[in-house]
Amino acid sequence: MGNELKKLKNAPSFISWASVAGKKESEGPLGTLFDICDKSDRFGEDTYEKSESQMQYSALNLALSKIRADDKTLDCIAAGDLMNQCTGSAYGLLPFDAPYIGLYGACSTCAESLLVSSLLIESEQFMRCAAVCSSHFCSAERQFRYPLEYGGQRTPTSQWTVTGAGAFIVDRNGEGPYITEVLPGRAIDAGITDINNMGAAMAPAAYDTLKRYFTLGGKKPSDFSLIVTGDLGYEGHSILLDLMKKDGIDMSGVLRDCGLMVYERQRQDMHAGGSGCGCSAVTLAAKILPEIKSGTQSDVLFISTGAMMSPASVQQGNSIPGIAHLIHISNKR
Amino acid sequence: MGNELKKLKNAPSFISWASVAGKKESEGPLGTLFDICDKSDRFGEDTYEKSESQMQYSALNLALSKIRADDKTLDCIAAGDLMNQCTGSAYGLLPFDAPYIGLYGACSTCAESLLVSSLLIESEQFMRCAAVCSSHFCSAERQFRYPLEYGGQRTPTSQWTVTGAGAFIVDRNGEGPYITEVLPGRAIDAGITDINNMGAAMAPAAYDTLKRYFTLGGKKPSDFSLIVTGDLGYEGHSILLDLMKKDGIDMSGVLRDCGLMVYERQRQDMHAGGSGCGCSAVTLAAKILPEIKSGTQSDVLFISTGAMMSPASVQQGNSIPGIAHLIHISNKR
């Protein structure tokens, strides 16, 4: 109806954020940047599902602690994860006394939760929101693929679910970085049926969102210091570059992918790269936001990408739709 | 931080809605009111999961058809369901060309999706949103409980998941009914661990939301022609009445529950009542909104209730948190 690209009048500011990560992530290129790591991947809990909840709790609790803020200052928490019925968020965030808006956007949840939080603040009914999400390699493997004990062989295009959680507190007031624009994604089904090739399923959605952004917003890739997708991995990243190139848009200099930033490919043997809600969340919290804050980056397009499938939907012969939500983060309003 | 109760400046109007229901629902007290029924519960599909997606598609398609509107007029679709990874919504709504915001609020999704849609319109960035949700008895049974073929015995407090989908188009302009206030719910864990007693798990959340509403809004139950919860069932409904009574608030004359309206208890043998996202959705679409439109009802508090558990979380010993989102629907702005 109107312009799908929303330029925010009340561009909210990130006022605090925190990252929590597991063993493999702590050994990767961003390892020294995470706030909290646990080499056991357990976070003090006896099941991996509870560990994931604990990661969400720890991330939001630390983000609040950094600014000495009480949970009662939150007008709402917008959160989600990959576990069935989003129990990572439901249980992990239960200790916080704040209204709760549960989201499901698969691995796009980081940008989705920030997009929803921004629009709630844009409504002038909310002053401060928390956006939280997580993924855990072990809870994801046993839910989506095989029990870890089975030791299933991984295909070259398969990605490694990041054990990580990110929490972001966005406020109507603050000194930046700011979320100045948001563009909600559309579900795009490119016909991919290979559950081990999520990158290929998500790349067309990222292409659709980026294409719409450049068309609607009148900007070009070189207007940004960084354009970063959530977890396309090597396969999806190269597909996205190709799709844009066919439209005459060369993004090779500016386009990166959190799934390629979080692990070191050869040394860590994670095949096509990182994935999961936690992938873009911990990269945003540990690397991108600090770089914007310090001035290393100025204008960043952050596009989390999700594959909206379930094991049952794939078993029943459905192809895998992707979705990509975009937020524009800037050091100025 | 501010007042959690949001009185909307741009109270959106319901401009169209549709309900889709299954066999048991079509035989219940609201049977003649549903737009679309399918006595096979299949909706032309070969699996129940696909049937549920088809129900969401049919509901939104009919809601659009009723006003001769194109999907391109939708600024976004906010939707969710109970299936793992919310595939009922992801696949069912894929044919619509509109930005998609995936939600997970368990059975609270109907009010949650309307609340989120209202706030997006409140932001003045969105003109028209669709809120859609569904549940299907057969997909829910095999996911949350037992395969249907097993013929498991049901306990007296167990509820019957409604096979139903509702789609609601809300617009900044229109002639009502209007969503004039929204109050997002908080997750409340009252320690219930019985997966067959969702009513008891959700009632404390409904109590928390209603209590906050009356405290924050300065209103009392008698200010409303109807206060209706989503799917507390007999058990949860009586718990909620008791909790309110302890606070000196008698709601017996005005409080109803969609789970008690959708089936006829004795004749249809559904134990403690209806449940599922579809329960409050089809009741709102088929009965409540038409009654407001016709003047039979004037001011309605609509509170969908959800239990934020998964089979895995219960098996791992967690109790079941509930959540209840509230919207105030009125025939005047």
XYZ file of C-alpha atoms in Angstrom:
666
model
C 0.000 0.000 0.000
C 2.475 2.657 1.155
C 6.213 2.399 0.834
C 7.311 -0.837 2.423
C 10.559 0.791 3.493
C 10.001 2.556 6.786
C 12.171 5.587 7.488
C 11.772 6.025 11.215
C 10.797 9.415 12.632
C 11.779 8.233 16.104
C 14.887 6.297 15.104
C 15.656 4.349 18.277
C 19.127 4.038 19.722
C 20.910 0.902 20.807
C 21.691 1.762 24.429
C 23.101 -1.597 25.495
C 23.759 -5.044 24.106
C 25.400 -8.299 25.082
C 26.611 -11.499 23.459
C 26.828 -15.000 24.890
C 28.623 -17.756 22.969
C 29.763 -21.363 23.145
C 33.061 -23.175 22.732
C 33.462 -23.283 18.962
C 32.469 -19.630 18.692
C 34.926 -18.631 21.420
C 37.681 -20.274 19.361
C 36.728 -18.381 16.192
C 37.759 -14.982 14.831
C 35.292 -13.150 17.102
C 36.199 -15.221 20.161
C 37.792 -12.432 22.152
C 34.898 -10.074 21.477
C 32.055 -11.998 23.111
C 30.896 -10.898 26.548
C 30.294 -14.363 27.969
C 31.606 -17.744 26.777
C 31.164 -21.218 28.167
C 33.597 -23.857 26.909
C 31.211 -26.620 28.001
C 28.319 -25.180 25.928
C 26.185 -26.024 28.972
C 25.836 -22.707 30.763
C 25.307 -24.548 34.025
C 22.280 -26.506 32.857
C 21.724 -30.237 32.448
C 20.037 -30.225 29.034
C 21.000 -28.293 25.908
C 17.496 -26.855 25.655
C 17.830 -25.420 29.143
C 21.336 -24.223 28.238
C 19.873 -22.234 25.373
C 17.293 -20.651 27.667
C 20.053 -19.805 30.116
C 21.992 -18.119 27.298
C 19.048 -15.839 26.552
C 18.681 -15.047 30.225
C 22.396 -14.274 30.574
C 22.450 -12.095 27.470
C 19.532 -9.902 28.508
C 20.615 -9.804 32.128
C 24.072 -8.603 31.089
C 22.679 -6.039 28.654
C 20.544 -4.641 31.492
C 23.464 -4.797 33.934
C 25.740 -2.832 31.612
C 23.459 0.184 31.934
C 22.408 -0.585 35.503
C 18.808 -0.859 34.350
C 15.990 -2.784 35.928
C 13.839 -5.154 33.863
C 10.859 -3.019 34.865
C 12.246 -0.277 32.608
C 11.513 -2.470 29.588
C 8.229 -1.714 27.856
C 8.491 -5.079 26.206
C 10.732 -7.937 25.221
C 10.498 -9.140 21.612
C 12.183 -12.499 21.321
C 12.406 -15.816 19.558
C 14.532 -18.833 18.776
C 14.554 -22.000 16.673
C 13.324 -24.516 19.210
C 9.882 -26.024 18.876
C 7.366 -23.600 20.398
C 10.206 -21.109 20.961
C 10.896 -22.419 24.438
C 14.417 -20.989 24.442
C 12.885 -17.548 24.736
C 9.758 -18.436 26.727
C 11.713 -20.058 29.552
C 14.898 -18.026 29.353
C 13.159 -14.680 29.603
C 10.553 -15.743 32.171
C 12.527 -14.188 35.069
C 12.168 -10.717 33.548
C 9.153 -8.711 34.629
C 8.160 -7.190 31.295
C 5.514 -7.668 28.605
C 6.583 -10.376 26.188
C 6.017 -10.530 22.426
C 7.021 -13.896 21.049
C 8.359 -14.022 17.503
C 9.147 -16.753 15.060
C 11.322 -15.798 12.130
C 13.694 -18.780 12.009
C 17.259 -17.445 11.692
C 15.915 -14.000 10.754
C 14.814 -13.417 14.336
C 17.621 -11.019 15.256
C 16.651 -8.446 12.637
C 12.947 -9.264 13.061
C 13.039 -8.577 16.804
C 14.927 -5.318 16.242
C 12.511 -4.325 13.471
C 9.483 -4.991 15.676
C 11.105 -3.196 18.627
C 11.874 -0.185 16.432
C 8.315 0.011 15.151
C 6.902 -0.260 18.679
C 9.066 2.725 19.644
C 8.023 4.474 16.426
C 4.410 4.167 17.634
C 5.380 6.461 20.550
C 3.672 3.985 22.860
C 6.922 2.280 23.817
C 10.076 3.933 25.122
C 12.417 1.008 25.577
C 12.341 -2.528 24.186
C 14.626 -5.513 24.416
C 15.244 -7.698 21.364
C 16.605 -11.123 22.212
C 17.314 -14.331 20.306
C 19.437 -17.456 20.432
C 20.434 -20.719 18.870
C 22.395 -23.675 20.195
C 24.210 -26.197 18.033
C 23.241 -29.153 20.190
C 19.556 -28.334 20.644
C 19.287 -27.551 16.920
C 21.039 -30.741 15.788
C 18.816 -33.053 17.739
C 15.679 -31.191 16.785
C 16.332 -30.573 13.096
C 18.779 -33.320 12.124
C 20.159 -36.248 14.116
C 21.053 -36.948 17.739
C 24.669 -35.869 18.258
C 25.589 -39.412 19.317
C 24.699 -40.648 15.838
C 27.642 -38.753 14.378
C 25.918 -38.101 11.047
C 28.074 -37.078 8.095
C 27.632 -33.464 7.041
C 27.275 -32.420 3.415
C 29.516 -29.657 1.996
C 26.651 -27.149 1.843
C 25.540 -27.772 5.425
C 26.042 -25.007 7.954
C 26.964 -25.106 11.607
C 24.370 -23.701 14.018
C 25.987 -21.048 16.162
C 25.758 -21.587 19.906
C 25.050 -18.011 20.801
C 22.554 -15.496 22.114
C 22.302 -11.766 21.662
C 20.291 -9.201 23.597
C 19.814 -5.614 22.464
C 18.158 -2.790 24.344
C 16.796 -0.106 22.065
C 15.462 3.141 23.416
C 13.745 6.181 21.986
C 16.568 8.232 23.451
C 20.260 7.561 23.302
C 23.477 8.399 21.573
C 23.447 5.714 18.926
C 24.008 3.590 16.985
C 20.526 4.264 15.636
C 18.080 2.132 13.689
C 17.070 4.627 11.036
C 15.171 2.448 8.571
C 13.507 -0.956 8.575
C 12.248 -3.112 5.740
C 10.264 -6.217 6.664
C 10.944 -9.262 4.527
C 8.602 -11.252 2.352
C 8.580 -15.047 2.363
C 10.207 -16.223 -0.866
C 10.129 -19.828 -2.018
C 12.777 -20.591 -4.620
C 11.988 -24.303 -4.679
C 14.954 -25.578 -2.649
C 14.181 -28.912 -0.981
C 17.639 -29.833 0.353
C 17.497 -29.446 4.131
C 21.297 -29.296 4.098
C 21.405 -26.275 1.841
C 19.750 -23.497 3.783
C 21.993 -20.913 2.170
C 20.422 -21.559 -1.216
C 16.919 -21.362 0.324
C 17.613 -18.040 2.035
C 19.659 -16.219 -0.622
C 16.638 -15.404 -2.849
C 14.898 -13.813 0.149
C 17.965 -11.688 0.909
C 18.078 -10.739 -2.765
C 14.388 -9.754 -2.710
C 14.813 -7.610 0.397
C 18.025 -5.914 -0.775
C 16.607 -5.314 -4.243
C 13.507 -3.717 -2.757
C 15.644 -1.653 -0.397
C 17.772 -0.180 -3.161
C 14.724 0.401 -5.377
C 12.529 1.954 -2.679
C 15.220 3.870 -0.833
C 17.110 5.266 -3.798
C 20.443 4.186 -2.341
C 23.264 2.036 -3.695
C 25.674 -0.427 -2.060
C 28.506 2.098 -1.978
C 26.427 4.291 0.345
C 27.162 1.800 3.104
C 30.345 0.893 4.881
C 29.013 -2.627 5.393
C 26.106 -4.699 4.115
C 25.882 -7.879 6.119
C 23.543 -10.839 5.855
C 22.742 -13.152 8.743
C 23.738 -16.667 7.865
C 23.807 -17.368 4.153
C 27.115 -19.180 4.438
C 29.465 -19.719 1.493
C 26.787 -21.196 -0.742
C 24.102 -18.593 -0.101
C 26.592 -15.726 -0.092
C 27.851 -16.576 -3.550
C 24.287 -17.044 -4.835
C 23.326 -13.611 -3.496
C 26.383 -11.999 -5.106
C 25.465 -13.664 -8.417
C 21.801 -12.613 -8.249
C 22.751 -8.991 -7.591
C 25.409 -9.085 -10.291
C 22.823 -10.192 -12.849
C 20.973 -6.968 -12.033
C 24.166 -5.030 -12.603
C 24.820 -4.437 -8.915
C 28.323 -5.390 -7.803
C 28.320 -5.952 -4.063
C 31.553 -7.902 -3.782
C 33.357 -5.058 -2.001
C 30.778 -4.350 0.663
C 28.736 -7.524 1.189
C 29.664 -9.829 4.039
C 27.875 -12.591 5.912
C 27.861 -13.222 9.666
C 28.019 -16.952 8.937
C 31.412 -16.370 7.318
C 32.681 -14.058 10.055
C 31.988 -16.172 13.103
C 34.188 -19.200 12.281
C 37.476 -19.725 10.497
C 36.586 -22.025 7.644
C 39.610 -24.302 7.261
C 40.702 -24.525 10.856
C 37.246 -24.987 12.383
C 35.786 -27.390 9.801
C 32.306 -25.950 9.744
C 31.666 -26.591 6.048
C 29.516 -23.825 4.527
C 29.599 -21.447 7.510
C 27.651 -20.535 10.611
C 23.871 -20.340 10.899
C 21.086 -19.930 13.440
C 19.448 -16.942 15.117
C 22.535 -16.634 17.280
C 24.842 -16.241 14.284
C 23.797 -12.738 13.281
C 22.943 -11.828 16.875
C 26.393 -12.431 18.356
C 28.132 -10.913 15.334
C 26.007 -7.776 15.615
C 26.568 -7.514 19.361
C 30.249 -8.421 19.476
C 31.592 -6.852 16.302
C 29.265 -4.683 14.230
C 27.718 -2.441 16.891
C 31.066 -1.750 18.604
C 32.539 -0.883 15.195
C 29.719 1.568 14.496
C 30.064 3.004 17.984
C 33.817 3.475 17.526
C 33.461 4.978 14.072
C 35.042 2.094 12.114
C 31.661 1.647 10.428
C 29.193 4.422 9.665
C 26.171 3.039 7.835
C 25.369 -0.647 7.959
C 22.589 -2.669 6.381
C 21.950 -5.653 8.623
C 19.813 -8.381 7.055
C 19.076 -11.498 9.088
C 18.005 -14.408 6.923
C 15.721 -17.277 7.865
C 14.527 -20.564 6.388
C 10.910 -21.111 7.352
C 10.882 -24.898 7.291
C 10.376 -27.671 9.805
C 11.592 -31.269 9.578
C 7.947 -32.295 9.070
C 7.353 -29.788 6.274
C 10.422 -31.046 4.410
C 9.473 -34.696 4.965
C 6.068 -33.890 3.495
C 7.716 -32.678 0.306
C 7.481 -28.934 0.740
C 10.284 -26.752 -0.511
C 11.882 -24.280 1.880
C 10.763 -20.632 1.874
C 13.259 -18.031 3.021
C 12.745 -14.629 4.605
C 15.087 -11.685 5.179
C 14.344 -8.699 7.397
C 16.471 -5.583 6.992
C 17.455 -2.857 9.413
C 19.626 0.125 8.578
C 21.943 0.988 11.453
C 23.686 4.339 11.381
C 25.909 6.385 13.653
C 23.662 9.368 13.048
C 19.888 9.908 13.089
C 8.622 2.237 32.030
C 5.537 4.089 30.806
C 2.020 2.801 31.172
C 1.908 -0.718 29.827
C -1.665 -0.147 28.668
C -1.592 1.490 25.253
C -4.546 3.726 24.383
C -4.231 4.009 20.620
C -4.274 7.437 18.986
C -4.826 5.796 15.605
C -7.281 3.134 16.749
C -7.412 0.824 13.732
C -10.619 -0.551 12.341
C -11.436 -4.139 11.473
C -12.395 -3.782 7.819
C -12.752 -7.462 6.984
C -12.435 -10.852 8.605
C -13.053 -14.502 7.862
C -13.307 -17.796 9.703
C -12.507 -21.294 8.512
C -13.450 -24.312 10.625
C -13.511 -28.098 10.699
C -16.159 -30.750 11.240
C -16.558 -30.728 15.017
C -16.637 -26.936 15.044
C -19.242 -26.859 12.284
C -21.448 -29.070 14.462
C -21.113 -26.798 17.492
C -23.083 -23.755 18.645
C -21.222 -21.435 16.229
C -21.464 -23.869 13.323
C -23.783 -21.792 11.178
C -21.676 -18.661 11.660
C -18.385 -19.812 10.130
C -17.553 -18.649 6.622
C -15.969 -21.895 5.422
C -16.270 -25.400 6.844
C -14.836 -28.706 5.684
C -16.426 -31.837 7.133
C -13.341 -33.854 6.189
C -11.004 -31.530 8.156
C -8.678 -31.921 5.143
C -9.280 -28.772 3.145
C -8.221 -30.584 0.012
C -4.761 -31.527 1.281
C -3.176 -34.889 1.927
C -1.605 -34.171 5.312
C -3.098 -32.403 8.312
C -0.161 -30.016 8.437
C -0.861 -28.962 4.866
C -4.569 -28.766 5.722
C -3.757 -26.263 8.442
C -1.725 -24.148 6.025
C -4.592 -24.288 3.551
C -6.961 -23.050 6.268
C -4.787 -19.965 6.833
C -4.636 -19.370 3.107
C -8.414 -19.703 2.750
C -9.117 -17.436 5.718
C -6.943 -14.574 4.492
C -7.978 -15.027 0.892
C -11.643 -14.799 1.876
C -11.054 -11.791 4.126
C -9.394 -10.044 1.177
C -12.121 -11.186 -1.220
C -14.876 -9.807 0.997
C -13.544 -6.295 0.459
C -12.298 -6.957 -3.077
C -8.789 -6.119 -1.941
C -5.524 -7.247 -3.411
C -2.800 -8.773 -1.209
C -0.548 -5.948 -2.369
C -2.690 -3.560 -0.295
C -1.368 -5.262 2.861
C 1.543 -3.471 4.501
C 2.234 -6.671 6.380
C 0.889 -9.972 7.559
C 1.418 -10.818 11.247
C 0.759 -14.488 11.775
C 1.480 -17.597 13.765
C 0.310 -21.040 14.764
C 1.174 -23.939 17.055
C 3.107 -26.147 14.682
C 6.842 -26.592 15.066
C 8.578 -23.662 13.355
C 5.130 -22.132 12.679
C 4.879 -23.807 9.304
C 1.089 -23.458 9.249
C 1.592 -19.740 8.707
C 4.839 -19.826 6.748
C 3.474 -22.121 4.042
C -0.171 -21.081 4.161
C 0.550 -17.396 3.668
C 3.359 -17.845 1.147
C 1.073 -17.107 -1.839
C 0.402 -13.585 -0.555
C 2.721 -10.887 -1.781
C 3.198 -8.925 1.440
C 5.846 -8.442 4.123
C 5.569 -11.171 6.727
C 6.126 -10.906 10.480
C 6.111 -14.339 12.097
C 4.834 -14.602 15.645
C 4.828 -17.279 18.278
C 2.444 -16.783 21.149
C 1.046 -20.316 21.486
C -2.769 -20.038 21.754
C -2.485 -16.292 22.457
C -1.553 -15.657 18.825
C -4.921 -14.232 17.768
C -4.765 -11.321 20.222
C -0.972 -11.067 19.805
C -1.217 -10.697 16.034
C -3.969 -8.082 16.386
C -1.968 -6.261 19.059
C 1.156 -6.171 16.891
C -0.887 -5.106 13.832
C -2.514 -2.305 15.840
C 0.835 -1.020 17.055
C 2.297 -1.098 13.544
C -0.614 1.068 12.409
C -0.157 3.253 15.504
C 3.403 3.917 14.261
C 1.854 5.646 11.234
C 4.219 3.608 9.068
C 1.607 0.970 8.247
C -1.871 1.576 6.882
C -3.274 -1.926 6.625
C -2.216 -5.195 8.250
C -3.541 -8.725 8.246
C -3.533 -10.776 11.444
C -3.852 -14.496 10.836
C -3.633 -17.636 12.971
C -4.770 -21.227 13.048
C -4.803 -24.532 14.840
C -5.821 -28.013 13.719
C -6.851 -30.806 16.048
C -5.075 -33.501 14.076
C -1.753 -31.686 13.554
C -1.758 -30.618 17.218
C -2.545 -34.099 18.568
C 0.275 -35.798 16.758
C 2.739 -33.064 17.552
C 1.894 -32.408 21.209
C 0.313 -35.672 22.363
C -0.146 -38.991 20.568
C -0.770 -40.154 17.015
C -4.529 -40.192 16.462
C -4.395 -43.911 15.657
C -3.205 -44.620 19.190
C -6.589 -43.552 20.552
C -5.163 -42.220 23.818
C -7.557 -41.671 26.717
C -8.174 -38.008 27.523
C -8.157 -36.678 31.078
C -11.106 -34.592 32.341
C -9.073 -31.340 32.298
C -7.803 -31.852 28.759
C -9.061 -29.527 26.053
C -9.876 -30.120 22.417
C -7.775 -28.202 19.905
C -10.063 -26.267 17.598
C -9.649 -26.949 13.887
C -9.972 -23.384 12.771
C -8.289 -20.361 11.286
C -9.129 -16.690 11.482
C -7.911 -13.793 9.365
C -8.495 -10.164 10.256
C -7.700 -7.119 8.177
C -7.191 -4.012 10.261
C -6.824 -0.601 8.692
C -6.072 2.878 9.894
C -9.355 3.943 8.338
C -12.694 2.250 8.561
C -16.033 2.235 10.257
C -15.274 -0.140 13.084
C -15.211 -2.211 15.146
C -12.077 -0.465 16.426
C -9.139 -1.687 18.479
C -8.912 1.168 20.956
C -6.498 -0.214 23.539
C -3.936 -3.005 23.732
C -2.133 -4.510 26.706
C 0.668 -6.980 25.963
C 0.865 -9.934 28.313
C 3.671 -11.030 30.592
C 4.759 -14.648 30.824
C 3.511 -16.020 34.142
C 4.615 -19.380 35.526
C 2.268 -20.676 38.199
C 4.099 -24.003 38.490
C 1.633 -26.195 36.580
C 3.354 -29.277 35.129
C 0.303 -31.229 33.887
C 0.371 -31.075 30.083
C -3.310 -32.027 30.158
C -4.317 -29.023 32.195
C -3.479 -26.007 30.070
C -6.408 -24.083 31.522
C -4.742 -24.010 34.926
C -1.429 -22.931 33.351
C -3.023 -20.067 31.417
C -5.542 -18.735 33.977
C -2.895 -16.948 36.129
C -1.656 -15.118 33.012
C -5.203 -14.029 32.147
C -5.603 -12.895 35.738
C -2.354 -10.905 35.582
C -3.363 -9.185 32.351
C -6.933 -8.414 33.436
C -5.781 -7.205 36.852
C -3.257 -4.889 35.232
C -5.861 -3.683 32.766
C -8.357 -2.694 35.437
C -5.616 -1.120 37.591
C -3.934 0.801 34.769
C -7.055 1.744 32.840
C -9.307 2.763 35.706
C -12.151 0.671 34.345
C -14.261 -2.093 35.869
C -15.835 -5.251 34.416
C -19.276 -3.666 34.209
C -17.894 -1.113 31.722
C -17.849 -3.912 29.146
C -20.636 -5.795 27.460
C -18.340 -8.815 27.171
C -14.969 -9.877 28.553
C -13.828 -12.983 26.763
C -10.749 -15.138 27.193
C -9.290 -17.302 24.454
C -9.237 -20.894 25.572
C -9.132 -21.332 29.340
C -11.796 -24.022 29.201
C -13.900 -25.022 32.210
C -10.926 -25.525 34.510
C -9.110 -22.303 33.660
C -12.318 -20.278 33.480
C -13.316 -21.235 37.014
C -9.758 -20.565 38.275
C -9.821 -17.094 36.716
C -13.228 -16.318 38.241
C -11.895 -17.431 41.637
C -8.685 -15.387 41.373
C -10.622 -12.250 40.474
C -13.180 -12.901 43.217
C -10.391 -13.050 45.808
C -9.548 -9.501 44.771
C -13.174 -8.496 45.255
C -13.931 -8.406 41.533
C -17.008 -10.355 40.508
C -16.803 -11.163 36.813
C -19.363 -13.962 36.693
C -21.905 -11.891 34.751
C -19.584 -10.642 32.026
C -16.695 -13.135 31.686
C -16.909 -15.792 28.997
C -14.379 -18.038 27.286
C -14.151 -18.898 23.590
C -13.248 -22.463 24.582
C -16.689 -22.759 26.159
C -18.533 -21.094 23.301
C -17.228 -23.124 20.391
C -18.461 -26.582 21.419
C -21.490 -27.902 23.270
C -19.989 -29.670 26.246
C -22.261 -32.660 26.812
C -23.203 -33.429 23.245
C -19.761 -33.003 21.726
C -17.691 -34.717 24.450
C -14.748 -32.336 24.403
C -14.025 -32.533 28.130
C -12.749 -29.165 29.435
C -13.488 -27.112 26.298
C -11.849 -25.887 23.128
C -8.288 -24.633 22.789
C -5.700 -23.631 20.198
C -4.970 -20.403 18.318
C -7.995 -21.139 16.171
C -10.361 -21.218 19.158
C -10.360 -17.511 19.926
C -9.770 -16.631 16.266
C -12.887 -18.292 14.859
C -15.018 -17.145 17.790
C -13.881 -13.551 17.278
C -14.457 -13.701 13.528
C -17.716 -15.633 13.501
C -19.490 -14.316 16.566
C -17.894 -11.441 18.484
C -17.036 -9.020 15.675
C -20.417 -9.436 13.942
C -22.118 -8.801 17.303
C -20.123 -5.600 17.809
C -20.832 -4.560 14.235
C -24.575 -5.142 14.695
C -24.696 -3.381 18.045
C -25.390 -6.465 20.193
C -22.044 -5.812 21.887
C -20.486 -2.402 22.446
C -17.208 -2.739 24.324
C -15.390 -6.045 24.439
C -12.159 -7.077 26.123
C -10.669 -9.904 24.073
C -7.859 -11.801 25.801
C -6.254 -14.708 23.971
C -4.405 -17.039 26.313
C -1.378 -19.185 25.541
C 0.687 -21.893 27.237
C 4.330 -21.442 26.281
C 5.444 -25.058 26.570
C 6.745 -27.727 24.247
C 6.605 -31.501 24.705
C 10.387 -31.393 25.259
C 10.214 -28.664 27.882
C 7.613 -30.607 29.852
C 9.560 -33.859 29.513
C 12.585 -32.023 30.906
C 10.630 -31.133 34.030
C 9.784 -27.516 33.343
C 6.474 -26.134 34.474
C 4.250 -24.381 31.937
C 4.269 -20.569 31.697
C 1.143 -18.877 30.414
C 0.681 -15.590 28.602
C -2.405 -13.476 27.852
C -2.528 -10.555 25.434
C -5.465 -8.152 25.647
C -7.150 -5.984 23.061
C -10.099 -3.698 23.719
C -12.542 -3.732 20.813
C -15.169 -1.026 20.688
C -17.869 0.135 18.307
C -16.555 3.690 18.698
C -13.107 5.283 18.618
